[in-house]
Amino acid sequence: MELFINQLINGLNTGSIYALVAIGYTMVYGIIKLINFAHGEIMMFGAYFAFVFAYMIPWNLPFILIIIISMILAAIMGMLIERIAYKKLRKAPRISALITAIGMSLFLQNLALLIFGASYKRMRPLVSTEPVHLFGFNISKLTLITIGLSVFFMMVLTFFIHKTKPGKAMRAVSQDKGAAILMGINIDNIISLTFAIGSALGALGGIFYAMAYSQIYPTLGVMPGLKAFIAAVFGGIGNITGAMVGGYLIGIIETMTKAYISKQWVDAIVFGLLILILLFKPSGLLGKSTKEKV
Amino acid sequence: MDKLKQLHKTLVNNKFINYTVVFFIFIILFLLINSGVINRYLSNLIIMILIMIVMATSLNIATGFLGQLHLGHAAFMGIGAYTAGIIGIALQDVIASDLLLFLVATFGAMITAGFAGFLVGTPALRLRGDYLGIMTLGFGEIVRTVITNLKSITNGAQGLSGIPRIMTFPIAFWTTVIVVTLIFLFMNSRHGRAIISIREDEIASESVGINITRYKLLGFILASMFAGVGGSMFAFKESFLAPISFNFIKSVEIFVIVVLGGMGSLSGSIIAAIVLVFLPEYLRDFNQYRYLLYSSVLIIIMLYRPQGLMGTKEINFIKIKTWIKSKYTKVFLKGSD
C-alpha cells in the first residue's frame, strides 16, 4: 500500500509536467489547428533558460524569480516562432504548416546544440529535495513544489480563460475565426497570446522535468513532448481541461506501468493505450465529436 | 483515326525516351563507380539516396495520392529490414547467388511489411487527418519498442549484425527503377485514379461508387509493402540494424521528402530525396551549422512554396523534348524572318 501511494505521488509529479506541456499543444491546436511539434523544444529551452539564470550568472536569484524570467523568455520565443514561421501559413494546406513546425523543432534543437553544446549538463534542483513528512509519508520538497505550482498555474489559466475578456476572446477565436473578427477581436493578438501562454507553461514543465531528472541536454524535449502530446489527444485535443486530465492520467499510468508491469514495455503500453482511445473515442475523453457535413 | 495513331506514337515515344534516359543515367553512374571516379563514400551515398527514393515514393502513395497523414513509415521500413536481415542471415549459406538471396529476402520483407500495413490500416483508416497521423506515429513507436524488447529474435538495442553486405549499385538502382515504375503504372491505372479521387473529395468519390475503405486499405498496404523493399535494401547495405534507425525522426525525414517534393509527384519525391540526402553531406564544410541551415531551408521552402517543389506535376522527358524543340523552332523562325 505504501509503495502504491508513493508511486501515485510519483505519477502525480510526472503527470503535472505532462499536463503543463499538454496545455500548450492543446491551446495551439484549438486555435489554429496545428500540431505544434516545436513545443517540446520550447520546453527544452525553458529548462536551459532556468539553467543559465541559476548557474551561469553571478547573482543569486531566488527560485521564483528564475522561474518567472524563464517563462517570460519562453513566451517571447513562442510568439516569435508563431510570427516568423506559422503566421504566413494560416491559409496554406495544413500539412505544410506541419512540416514547418517539424522544421522549427529541428532548428531549435540544433540552435541549442550550438549554444550549449551536446554534452549533458547537470541541473541541480533549485529547491531542496529533502523529504517532508505529510500524512505519514515522506515526500520530497521538489515533488511538492512541482505539483503545487503546476496546480496553481493551471487554476490561474482556467480563471483567465473563463473569467477575463482576453480569455473570452480566445474561446471565441477557437470556435469561429470569421465571427470573432466580426465581433472586433484582433485575431493576430489573440493567437500570439495563445502561443505566449502555452510556451510559458511548457517552459515551466521543462524546468520541472530537468530538475526531476537533474540533467539537461538539447534533445530533452522530444520524448516528454511526444508523451504530453499523447496526453493532449487523450483528454481531447483542443480542450484545456482535457489536457490537464490527460496529462495526469498518462503520468500515473506510466509510473504504475513502470512499477508493477514492466520498465521496458512502458512506451509500447502508453502508445497502445493512445491507439485504443483513438479507435473507440477519437475525440478524446472530454472532446466533442464533430460530424462532417457536405 | 489519324489523331489516335499520333497519340499512340507519342505515348510509345514517351516511354521510350524515359527508359532511355534512365538507362543512360545508369550507364554513366555505373561507369563512374567502376572506374573509381566516384569513390566508395560517394557510391554509398548514392545507394542511400536510392533507398530514400524507394521510401519516399512509397510513402507518396499513402500521403500524396491518398492524402492521408502518415507519420510512421519508418516502422514498416524497420519491419521489412529486420525480416530481410533475418532471412539473409539464415539463408546466406544456402543461396549462393547474391541477387537471388536479395530477391527472396525482399519478398519476405514485402509480405511482413504488407501484413503489418493491413493490421494497422484496417482500424486506422476509419480515422481522418491529424488523428490518423497520431495513430501511425503511435504505431511506429510501438514497433520500435517491440523490436528493442524482442531480444531473442532481434538482439534488442544492441542491434542485429552479420547480415551479408550484398547491396551493390546495380541491384539498388534497378530495384529502385522497378519500384518507381510499378508505383507510377499503378497510379495511372483505374485503381490509382480511384485513390486520387479519394484525396480530392472523399464524399464525392463515394457517391460515384468507389469503395473508399477498400481503396484506402489497398493504398496503405502497397505503401507498406514498398517500404518493406526499402527496408530490405537498407538491411543489405548496412549489414547492421538497430531499432534506433527506425524511430519517429526517420519517419519524419521520409515525410519531409514527400511534402518538400510535392505531394502526389513521384519525380518531386525523387528530386527531394536527392537534395535532402546530399544537402547535409554537402554542408559538411559548415560543420556544426549544417543542421541549422538544413532546417532553415526546410522552413523557407515551406513558407514560400507550401505545395512543395513540384506540386502534383511530374517531370516528363517528352515534355522537355517538345519544349526544346519549340524553342529551337522559334529561334529558327526568328532567324528566317
XYZ file of C-alpha atoms in Angstrom:
631
model
C 0.000 0.000 0.000
C 2.810 2.360 0.890
C 4.506 1.551 -2.416
C 1.252 2.255 -4.184
C 0.844 5.671 -2.548
C 4.465 6.538 -3.289
C 4.007 5.547 -6.925
C 0.811 7.579 -7.064
C 2.715 10.638 -5.854
C 5.440 9.980 -8.434
C 2.723 9.677 -11.052
C 1.218 12.990 -9.996
C 4.672 14.549 -10.259
C 5.244 13.308 -13.831
C 1.609 13.988 -14.623
C 1.953 17.647 -13.602
C 4.809 18.052 -16.070
C 2.889 16.342 -18.874
C -0.211 18.379 -18.102
C 1.703 21.679 -18.240
C 3.215 20.799 -21.612
C -0.011 19.293 -22.952
C -1.838 22.575 -22.330
C 0.438 24.266 -24.879
C -0.265 21.625 -27.515
C -3.978 21.715 -26.957
C -4.317 25.519 -26.908
C -2.411 25.928 -30.158
C -4.346 23.109 -31.788
C -7.627 24.567 -30.588
C -6.905 27.948 -32.112
C -5.066 27.300 -35.388
C -5.474 23.514 -35.823
C -1.738 22.933 -35.897
C 0.187 20.175 -34.131
C 2.994 22.383 -32.884
C 5.919 19.968 -32.982
C 8.254 22.740 -31.819
C 6.543 22.825 -28.421
C 8.804 20.157 -26.953
C 11.774 22.319 -27.941
C 10.300 25.357 -26.192
C 10.075 23.165 -23.123
C 13.760 22.312 -23.549
C 14.698 25.985 -23.970
C 12.716 26.856 -20.848
C 14.886 24.424 -18.915
C 18.045 25.941 -20.417
C 16.919 29.470 -19.523
C 16.486 28.387 -15.918
C 19.906 26.727 -16.036
C 21.533 29.913 -17.335
C 19.898 32.158 -14.756
C 20.617 29.778 -11.921
C 24.235 28.805 -12.574
C 25.814 30.924 -15.264
C 25.264 34.423 -13.939
C 26.905 35.750 -10.792
C 23.776 36.943 -8.939
C 21.949 34.602 -6.663
C 18.402 34.918 -7.875
C 15.554 33.396 -5.876
C 13.835 30.324 -7.323
C 10.535 32.054 -8.086
C 12.278 34.853 -9.991
C 14.251 32.343 -12.084
C 11.049 30.543 -12.992
C 9.247 33.749 -13.923
C 12.111 35.094 -16.055
C 12.402 31.760 -17.892
C 8.674 31.656 -18.508
C 8.652 35.200 -19.890
C 11.591 34.465 -22.196
C 9.907 31.274 -23.416
C 6.682 33.197 -24.020
C 8.541 35.726 -26.172
C 10.145 32.845 -28.019
C 6.801 31.206 -28.674
C 5.346 34.443 -30.030
C 8.362 34.989 -32.286
C 8.110 31.457 -33.672
C 4.456 31.984 -34.485
C 5.104 35.325 -36.192
C 8.068 34.085 -38.226
C 7.112 30.556 -39.176
C 3.396 29.932 -38.778
C 1.590 33.185 -39.493
C 2.167 33.095 -43.228
C 0.808 29.571 -43.468
C -2.550 30.077 -41.791
C -4.366 29.685 -45.091
C -1.934 27.175 -46.642
C -2.600 23.417 -46.610
C -2.350 22.115 -43.039
C 0.355 19.649 -43.981
C 2.775 22.450 -44.984
C 2.270 24.105 -41.628
C 3.014 20.764 -40.001
C 6.277 20.450 -41.923
C 7.207 23.987 -40.899
C 6.596 23.030 -37.289
C 8.842 19.986 -37.715
C 11.474 22.211 -39.345
C 11.210 24.660 -36.438
C 11.654 21.808 -33.984
C 14.851 20.678 -35.743
C 16.063 24.273 -35.933
C 15.615 24.871 -32.209
C 17.290 21.585 -31.288
C 20.328 22.474 -33.340
C 20.348 26.019 -32.033
C 20.529 24.630 -28.507
C 23.256 22.247 -29.630
C 25.220 25.177 -30.996
C 24.774 27.443 -27.975
C 25.032 24.966 -25.108
C 26.909 22.030 -26.655
C 25.906 18.397 -26.972
C 27.074 17.300 -23.535
C 24.606 16.521 -20.783
C 24.662 19.315 -18.233
C 23.978 18.638 -14.609
C 20.945 20.564 -13.416
C 20.960 20.524 -9.657
C 17.451 21.011 -8.298
C 16.893 24.642 -7.418
C 14.900 23.695 -4.351
C 15.935 21.188 -1.750
C 14.941 17.576 -2.314
C 14.894 16.735 1.366
C 11.804 14.753 2.368
C 8.870 16.372 4.093
C 6.513 14.427 6.355
C 2.970 14.642 5.164
C 0.133 12.385 6.333
C 2.723 9.837 7.418
C 4.511 9.766 4.071
C 7.879 11.065 3.040
C 7.542 13.292 0.031
C 10.413 15.267 -1.419
C 10.042 19.014 -1.294
C 10.708 19.254 -5.016
C 7.775 16.967 -5.769
C 5.501 19.033 -3.553
C 6.576 22.253 -5.239
C 6.184 20.712 -8.720
C 2.661 19.535 -8.036
C 1.701 22.664 -6.101
C 2.978 25.210 -8.606
C 1.545 23.261 -11.548
C -1.890 23.145 -9.974
C -1.629 26.825 -9.096
C -0.764 27.856 -12.655
C -3.481 25.644 -14.086
C -6.012 27.280 -11.798
C -4.834 30.728 -12.889
C -5.165 29.636 -16.516
C -8.693 28.282 -16.014
C -9.681 31.526 -14.319
C -8.100 33.537 -17.137
C -9.853 31.543 -19.881
C -13.274 31.666 -18.295
C -13.456 34.967 -16.443
C -11.474 37.582 -18.350
C -12.040 39.418 -21.619
C -8.929 38.101 -23.452
C -9.834 34.590 -22.306
C -13.304 35.006 -23.716
C -11.799 36.281 -26.979
C -9.579 33.218 -27.081
C -12.530 30.890 -26.759
C -14.359 32.873 -29.416
C -11.477 32.610 -31.893
C -11.174 28.862 -31.393
C -14.900 28.459 -32.010
C -15.243 30.564 -35.130
C -12.486 32.752 -36.525
C -14.652 34.629 -39.013
C -17.299 35.529 -36.483
C -14.611 36.548 -33.995
C -13.222 39.077 -36.495
C -16.723 40.491 -36.984
C -17.013 40.981 -33.217
C -13.929 43.187 -33.333
C -11.434 40.710 -31.928
C -7.870 41.161 -33.131
C -7.090 37.599 -34.159
C -3.341 38.120 -34.540
C -3.007 39.333 -30.971
C -5.110 36.517 -29.596
C -3.070 33.885 -31.442
C 0.140 35.482 -30.153
C -1.284 35.451 -26.647
C -2.157 31.767 -27.006
C 1.378 30.927 -28.060
C 2.780 33.036 -25.207
C 0.699 31.303 -22.530
C 1.292 27.838 -23.972
C 5.035 28.411 -24.224
C 5.318 29.844 -20.709
C 3.566 26.814 -19.219
C 5.639 24.498 -21.421
C 8.832 26.144 -20.131
C 7.650 25.591 -16.553
C 7.121 21.924 -17.387
C 10.616 21.799 -18.888
C 12.205 23.284 -15.767
C 10.475 20.741 -13.531
C 11.404 17.915 -15.907
C 15.082 18.907 -15.944
C 15.112 19.175 -12.143
C 13.347 15.817 -11.674
C 15.982 14.025 -13.758
C 18.694 16.525 -12.735
C 20.152 16.755 -16.219
C 19.667 18.878 -19.286
C 20.527 18.309 -22.965
C 19.387 19.571 -26.410
C 17.013 16.686 -27.170
C 15.413 16.845 -23.748
C 12.082 17.964 -25.187
C 11.482 15.171 -27.683
C 10.191 12.271 -25.585
C 8.252 14.213 -22.912
C 6.915 16.401 -25.746
C 5.568 13.337 -27.517
C 4.096 11.982 -24.280
C 2.492 15.323 -23.468
C 1.056 15.388 -26.956
C -0.465 11.966 -26.338
C -1.880 13.356 -23.109
C -3.499 16.184 -25.072
C -5.052 13.704 -27.515
C -6.081 11.505 -24.614
C -8.070 14.263 -22.984
C -9.483 15.562 -26.261
C -7.250 17.831 -28.265
C -8.386 21.447 -28.217
C -9.866 21.069 -24.738
C -7.805 22.644 -21.927
C -9.382 20.736 -19.041
C -8.957 17.614 -21.144
C -5.223 18.282 -21.473
C -4.856 18.597 -17.683
C -6.818 15.394 -17.031
C -4.970 13.605 -19.836
C -1.591 14.743 -18.524
C -2.242 13.407 -15.017
C -3.723 10.156 -16.377
C -0.748 9.487 -18.667
C 1.680 10.359 -15.875
C 0.007 7.999 -13.404
C -0.417 5.180 -15.960
C 3.235 5.491 -16.929
C 4.602 5.322 -13.378
C 2.242 2.500 -12.440
C 3.281 0.501 -15.523
C 6.917 1.064 -14.644
C 6.389 -0.057 -11.075
C 4.045 -3.021 -11.493
C 4.259 -4.340 -15.065
C 7.487 -3.697 -16.926
C 10.058 -0.971 -17.331
C 10.929 -1.904 -20.916
C 7.422 -2.101 -22.282
C 6.185 1.178 -20.818
C 6.360 3.119 -24.100
C 4.562 0.397 -26.033
C 1.809 0.289 -23.405
C 1.324 4.065 -23.335
C 1.225 4.310 -27.129
C -1.043 1.255 -27.343
C -3.433 2.978 -24.965
C -3.365 6.017 -27.230
C -4.350 3.867 -30.201
C -7.203 2.278 -28.249
C -8.513 5.698 -27.234
C -8.282 6.924 -30.826
C -10.182 3.893 -32.092
C -13.034 3.963 -29.628
C -13.270 7.657 -28.860
C -11.253 9.598 -31.445
C -12.211 12.952 -29.967
C -10.603 12.015 -26.634
C -12.071 11.675 -23.168
C -13.531 15.161 -22.900
C -13.626 16.211 -26.545
C -16.792 16.771 -28.501
C -17.161 14.694 -31.649
C -17.801 16.690 -34.799
C -19.755 15.388 -37.722
C -18.587 16.058 -41.243
C -21.062 17.927 -43.380
C -21.164 18.115 -47.152
C -8.126 7.747 -86.532
C -5.126 9.709 -87.546
C -5.172 11.509 -84.245
C -5.338 8.226 -82.378
C -2.310 6.947 -84.187
C -0.498 10.150 -83.375
C -1.382 9.729 -79.719
C -0.213 6.159 -79.726
C 3.019 7.187 -81.295
C 3.629 9.906 -78.715
C 2.893 7.515 -75.880
C 5.288 4.875 -77.144
C 7.834 7.521 -77.905
C 7.369 8.985 -74.458
C 8.028 5.688 -72.680
C 10.947 5.015 -74.934
C 12.577 8.332 -74.082
C 12.032 7.883 -70.350
C 13.534 4.417 -70.397
C 16.486 5.601 -72.465
C 17.230 8.404 -70.052
C 17.040 6.043 -67.060
C 19.318 3.618 -68.835
C 21.829 6.359 -69.645
C 21.871 7.565 -66.060
C 22.606 4.003 -65.006
C 25.390 3.538 -67.555
C 27.033 6.829 -66.610
C 26.882 6.199 -62.857
C 27.954 2.579 -63.290
C 30.982 3.563 -65.358
C 31.903 6.343 -62.945
C 31.719 3.980 -59.976
C 33.594 1.162 -61.686
C 36.346 3.432 -62.970
C 36.790 4.847 -59.470
C 35.877 8.465 -60.309
C 33.082 8.166 -57.725
C 34.728 6.909 -54.566
C 33.340 4.419 -52.093
C 31.927 7.079 -49.801
C 30.032 8.737 -52.629
C 28.734 5.479 -54.069
C 27.448 4.541 -50.613
C 25.707 7.889 -50.515
C 24.131 7.162 -53.901
C 22.771 3.842 -52.623
C 21.387 5.687 -49.588
C 19.672 8.132 -51.940
C 18.163 5.235 -53.888
C 16.808 3.747 -50.638
C 15.316 7.097 -49.680
C 13.752 7.336 -53.154
C 12.048 3.982 -52.592
C 10.882 5.106 -49.142
C 9.633 8.489 -50.336
C 7.810 7.241 -53.431
C 6.138 4.508 -51.391
C 5.057 6.984 -48.723
C 3.790 9.164 -51.563
C 1.115 6.541 -52.269
C -0.333 6.995 -48.793
C 0.375 10.685 -48.248
C 0.485 12.219 -51.706
C -2.044 10.242 -53.708
C -4.329 9.011 -50.949
C -3.987 12.233 -48.972
C -3.529 10.637 -45.544
C -1.161 11.961 -42.906
C 1.215 9.072 -42.251
C 3.892 9.597 -39.595
C 5.035 6.015 -39.015
C 6.527 4.952 -42.317
C 9.916 4.114 -40.803
C 8.233 1.416 -38.710
C 7.263 -0.505 -41.852
C 10.761 0.009 -43.168
C 12.040 -1.425 -39.893
C 9.768 -4.463 -40.111
C 10.965 -5.069 -43.671
C 14.601 -4.525 -42.757
C 14.530 -6.941 -39.821
C 12.662 -9.580 -41.849
C 15.135 -9.275 -44.723
C 18.062 -9.257 -42.313
C 16.948 -12.403 -40.502
C 16.213 -14.203 -43.789
C 19.558 -13.040 -45.138
C 21.470 -14.416 -42.144
C 19.576 -17.715 -42.232
C 19.922 -18.341 -45.947
C 23.322 -16.876 -46.783
C 24.929 -20.327 -46.894
C 22.017 -21.939 -48.711
C 21.661 -19.488 -51.580
C 24.878 -18.798 -53.421
C 23.672 -16.021 -55.712
C 23.579 -12.572 -54.110
C 20.771 -11.404 -56.339
C 18.597 -14.423 -55.565
C 19.219 -14.006 -51.836
C 18.224 -10.355 -52.062
C 15.071 -11.198 -54.037
C 13.979 -13.906 -51.581
C 14.627 -11.661 -48.580
C 12.860 -8.723 -50.223
C 9.869 -10.900 -50.983
C 9.714 -11.881 -47.316
C 10.090 -8.248 -46.271
C 7.238 -7.207 -48.565
C 4.968 -9.859 -47.059
C 5.640 -8.949 -43.412
C 5.545 -5.191 -44.006
C 2.406 -5.521 -46.107
C 0.775 -7.643 -43.424
C 1.681 -5.036 -40.800
C 0.164 -2.411 -43.092
C -3.009 -4.469 -43.261
C -3.118 -4.861 -39.475
C -2.650 -1.140 -38.844
C -4.637 0.036 -41.817
C -7.845 -1.834 -41.082
C -8.662 0.044 -37.888
C -6.640 3.197 -38.577
C -8.235 4.211 -41.830
C -11.512 4.862 -40.080
C -9.787 7.919 -38.680
C -9.132 11.097 -40.575
C -6.467 13.750 -40.905
C -4.467 14.528 -37.796
C -5.876 11.604 -35.858
C -4.604 9.138 -38.429
C -1.217 10.844 -38.237
C -1.166 10.471 -34.455
C -2.191 6.834 -34.681
C 0.531 5.947 -37.198
C 3.016 7.828 -35.001
C 1.917 5.746 -32.016
C 2.195 2.547 -34.036
C 5.713 3.485 -35.132
C 6.813 3.943 -31.518
C 5.213 0.613 -30.559
C 7.105 -1.197 -33.331
C 10.355 0.380 -32.152
C 9.717 -0.710 -28.547
C 8.760 -4.233 -29.656
C 11.916 -4.566 -31.761
C 14.001 -3.329 -28.826
C 12.450 -5.823 -26.426
C 12.244 -8.961 -28.570
C 15.844 -9.759 -27.730
C 15.731 -13.409 -28.830
C 14.864 -12.509 -32.424
C 16.245 -9.028 -32.989
C 19.060 -8.879 -30.432
C 17.395 -5.839 -28.840
C 19.022 -2.448 -28.568
C 22.481 -3.830 -29.390
C 21.313 -4.418 -32.917
C 21.274 -7.243 -35.410
C 24.662 -7.744 -37.043
C 26.165 -10.185 -39.513
C 23.785 -9.569 -42.379
C 25.641 -10.240 -45.659
C 26.628 -6.943 -47.279
C 25.431 -7.697 -50.798
C 23.883 -4.412 -51.838
C 25.683 -3.195 -54.936
C 24.881 -0.182 -57.039
C 23.263 -2.112 -59.957
C 20.959 -4.084 -57.630
C 19.942 -0.928 -55.747
C 19.446 1.042 -58.942
C 17.261 -1.479 -60.740
C 15.233 -2.242 -57.619
C 14.512 1.463 -57.319
C 13.619 1.740 -61.003
C 11.250 -1.234 -60.750
C 9.569 0.109 -57.600
C 9.112 3.613 -59.014
C 7.822 2.247 -62.343
C 5.354 -0.047 -60.571
C 4.074 2.821 -58.438
C 3.822 5.074 -61.498
C 1.909 2.459 -63.512
C -0.361 1.707 -60.572
C -1.145 5.374 -60.047
C -2.087 5.802 -63.692
C -4.311 2.738 -63.674
C -8.002 2.638 -62.860
C -7.258 1.810 -59.217
C -4.738 4.606 -58.970
C -7.263 7.112 -60.269
C -9.775 5.855 -57.717
C -7.188 6.528 -54.992
C -6.520 10.043 -56.308
C -10.241 10.754 -56.363
C -10.402 9.878 -52.653
C -7.767 12.532 -51.990
C -9.688 15.130 -53.969
C -13.060 14.530 -52.353
C -13.949 11.555 -50.233
C -17.690 12.091 -50.207
C -17.939 12.778 -53.931
C -15.918 9.701 -54.846
C -18.022 7.565 -52.529
C -21.130 8.823 -54.270
C -19.860 7.699 -57.671
C -19.428 4.197 -56.351
C -15.803 3.996 -55.249
C -15.321 1.701 -52.286
C -13.399 4.117 -50.078
C -12.382 1.696 -47.327
C -11.109 -0.855 -49.805
C -9.040 1.596 -51.812
C -7.663 3.315 -48.740
C -6.576 -0.052 -47.403
C -5.119 -1.020 -50.767
C -3.063 2.190 -50.914
C -1.898 1.776 -47.354
C -0.843 -1.859 -47.872
C 1.004 -1.025 -51.094
C 2.849 1.798 -49.356
C 3.862 -0.573 -46.544
C 4.986 -3.310 -48.952
C 7.273 -0.973 -50.864
C 8.547 0.380 -47.539
C 9.497 -3.237 -46.867
C 11.543 -3.227 -50.080
C 13.317 -0.070 -48.904
C 13.972 -1.735 -45.559
C 15.432 -4.805 -47.258
C 17.778 -2.617 -49.321
C 18.808 -0.820 -46.144
C 19.491 -4.079 -44.296
C 21.777 -5.461 -47.020
C 23.563 -2.131 -47.414
C 24.315 -1.521 -43.730
C 24.697 -5.191 -42.715
C 23.774 -3.971 -39.218
C 20.352 -2.980 -37.886
C 19.458 -1.148 -34.688
C 15.943 -0.186 -33.584
C 17.034 3.448 -33.257
C 17.362 3.640 -37.068
C 13.604 3.330 -37.415
C 12.364 5.867 -34.902
C 9.989 8.786 -35.229
C 12.742 11.064 -36.577
C 13.285 8.706 -39.521
C 9.568 8.717 -40.317
C 9.621 12.490 -40.235
C 12.645 12.562 -42.538
C 10.802 10.491 -45.152
C 7.649 12.527 -44.702
C 9.577 15.766 -45.212
C 10.969 14.448 -48.513
C 7.466 13.696 -49.768
C 5.998 17.060 -48.803
C 9.003 19.008 -49.999
C 8.986 17.281 -53.382
C 5.296 17.832 -53.790
C 2.579 15.511 -52.584
C 1.442 13.389 -55.477
C 4.543 13.889 -57.611
C 6.871 10.922 -57.931
C 9.560 12.893 -59.729
C 9.247 15.513 -56.982
C 9.948 12.812 -54.382
C 12.972 11.649 -56.363
C 14.408 15.169 -56.638
C 13.712 15.962 -52.989
C 15.314 12.681 -51.892
C 18.451 13.528 -53.848
C 18.555 17.081 -52.479
C 17.802 16.209 -48.866
C 20.296 13.359 -48.633
C 23.015 15.341 -50.382
C 22.381 18.654 -48.609
C 23.604 17.680 -45.117
C 26.657 15.991 -46.674
C 27.362 18.952 -48.895
C 27.058 21.282 -45.915
C 29.758 19.354 -44.068
C 32.063 22.341 -44.582
C 29.811 24.362 -42.334
C 30.202 21.618 -39.771
C 28.098 22.493 -36.748
C 25.885 24.914 -38.616
C 24.744 22.387 -41.167
C 21.587 21.106 -39.493
C 20.709 24.674 -38.611
C 20.945 25.517 -42.322
C 19.085 22.350 -43.291
C 16.131 23.157 -41.051
C 16.119 26.803 -42.166
C 15.958 25.700 -45.811
C 13.052 23.446 -44.898
C 11.131 26.279 -43.241
C 11.868 28.759 -46.028
C 10.750 26.375 -48.785
C 7.524 25.682 -46.926
C 6.888 29.401 -46.344
C 7.348 30.354 -49.979
C 6.251 27.174 -51.717
C 3.771 25.355 -49.495
C 2.701 22.948 -52.250
C 6.260 21.562 -52.448
C 8.865 21.933 -55.161
C 6.903 20.134 -57.876
C 3.301 20.433 -56.699
C 1.491 17.494 -58.289
C 3.338 17.811 -61.591
C 5.702 15.207 -62.982
C 8.859 15.707 -64.974
C 8.459 14.103 -68.332
C 11.293 13.844 -70.777
C 8.938 14.052 -73.750
C 7.758 17.429 -72.491
C 11.327 18.606 -72.147
C 11.957 17.383 -75.660
C 8.982 19.236 -77.132
C 9.918 22.303 -75.106
C 13.435 22.281 -76.515
C 12.013 21.662 -79.977
C 9.586 24.581 -79.742
C 12.321 26.861 -78.532
C 14.558 25.713 -81.312
C 11.906 26.264 -83.982
C 11.147 29.695 -82.550
C 14.767 30.693 -82.852
C 14.804 29.166 -86.259
C 11.715 31.107 -87.346
C 13.081 34.336 -85.935
C 16.247 33.760 -87.847
C 14.384 33.270 -91.082
C 12.371 36.473 -90.635
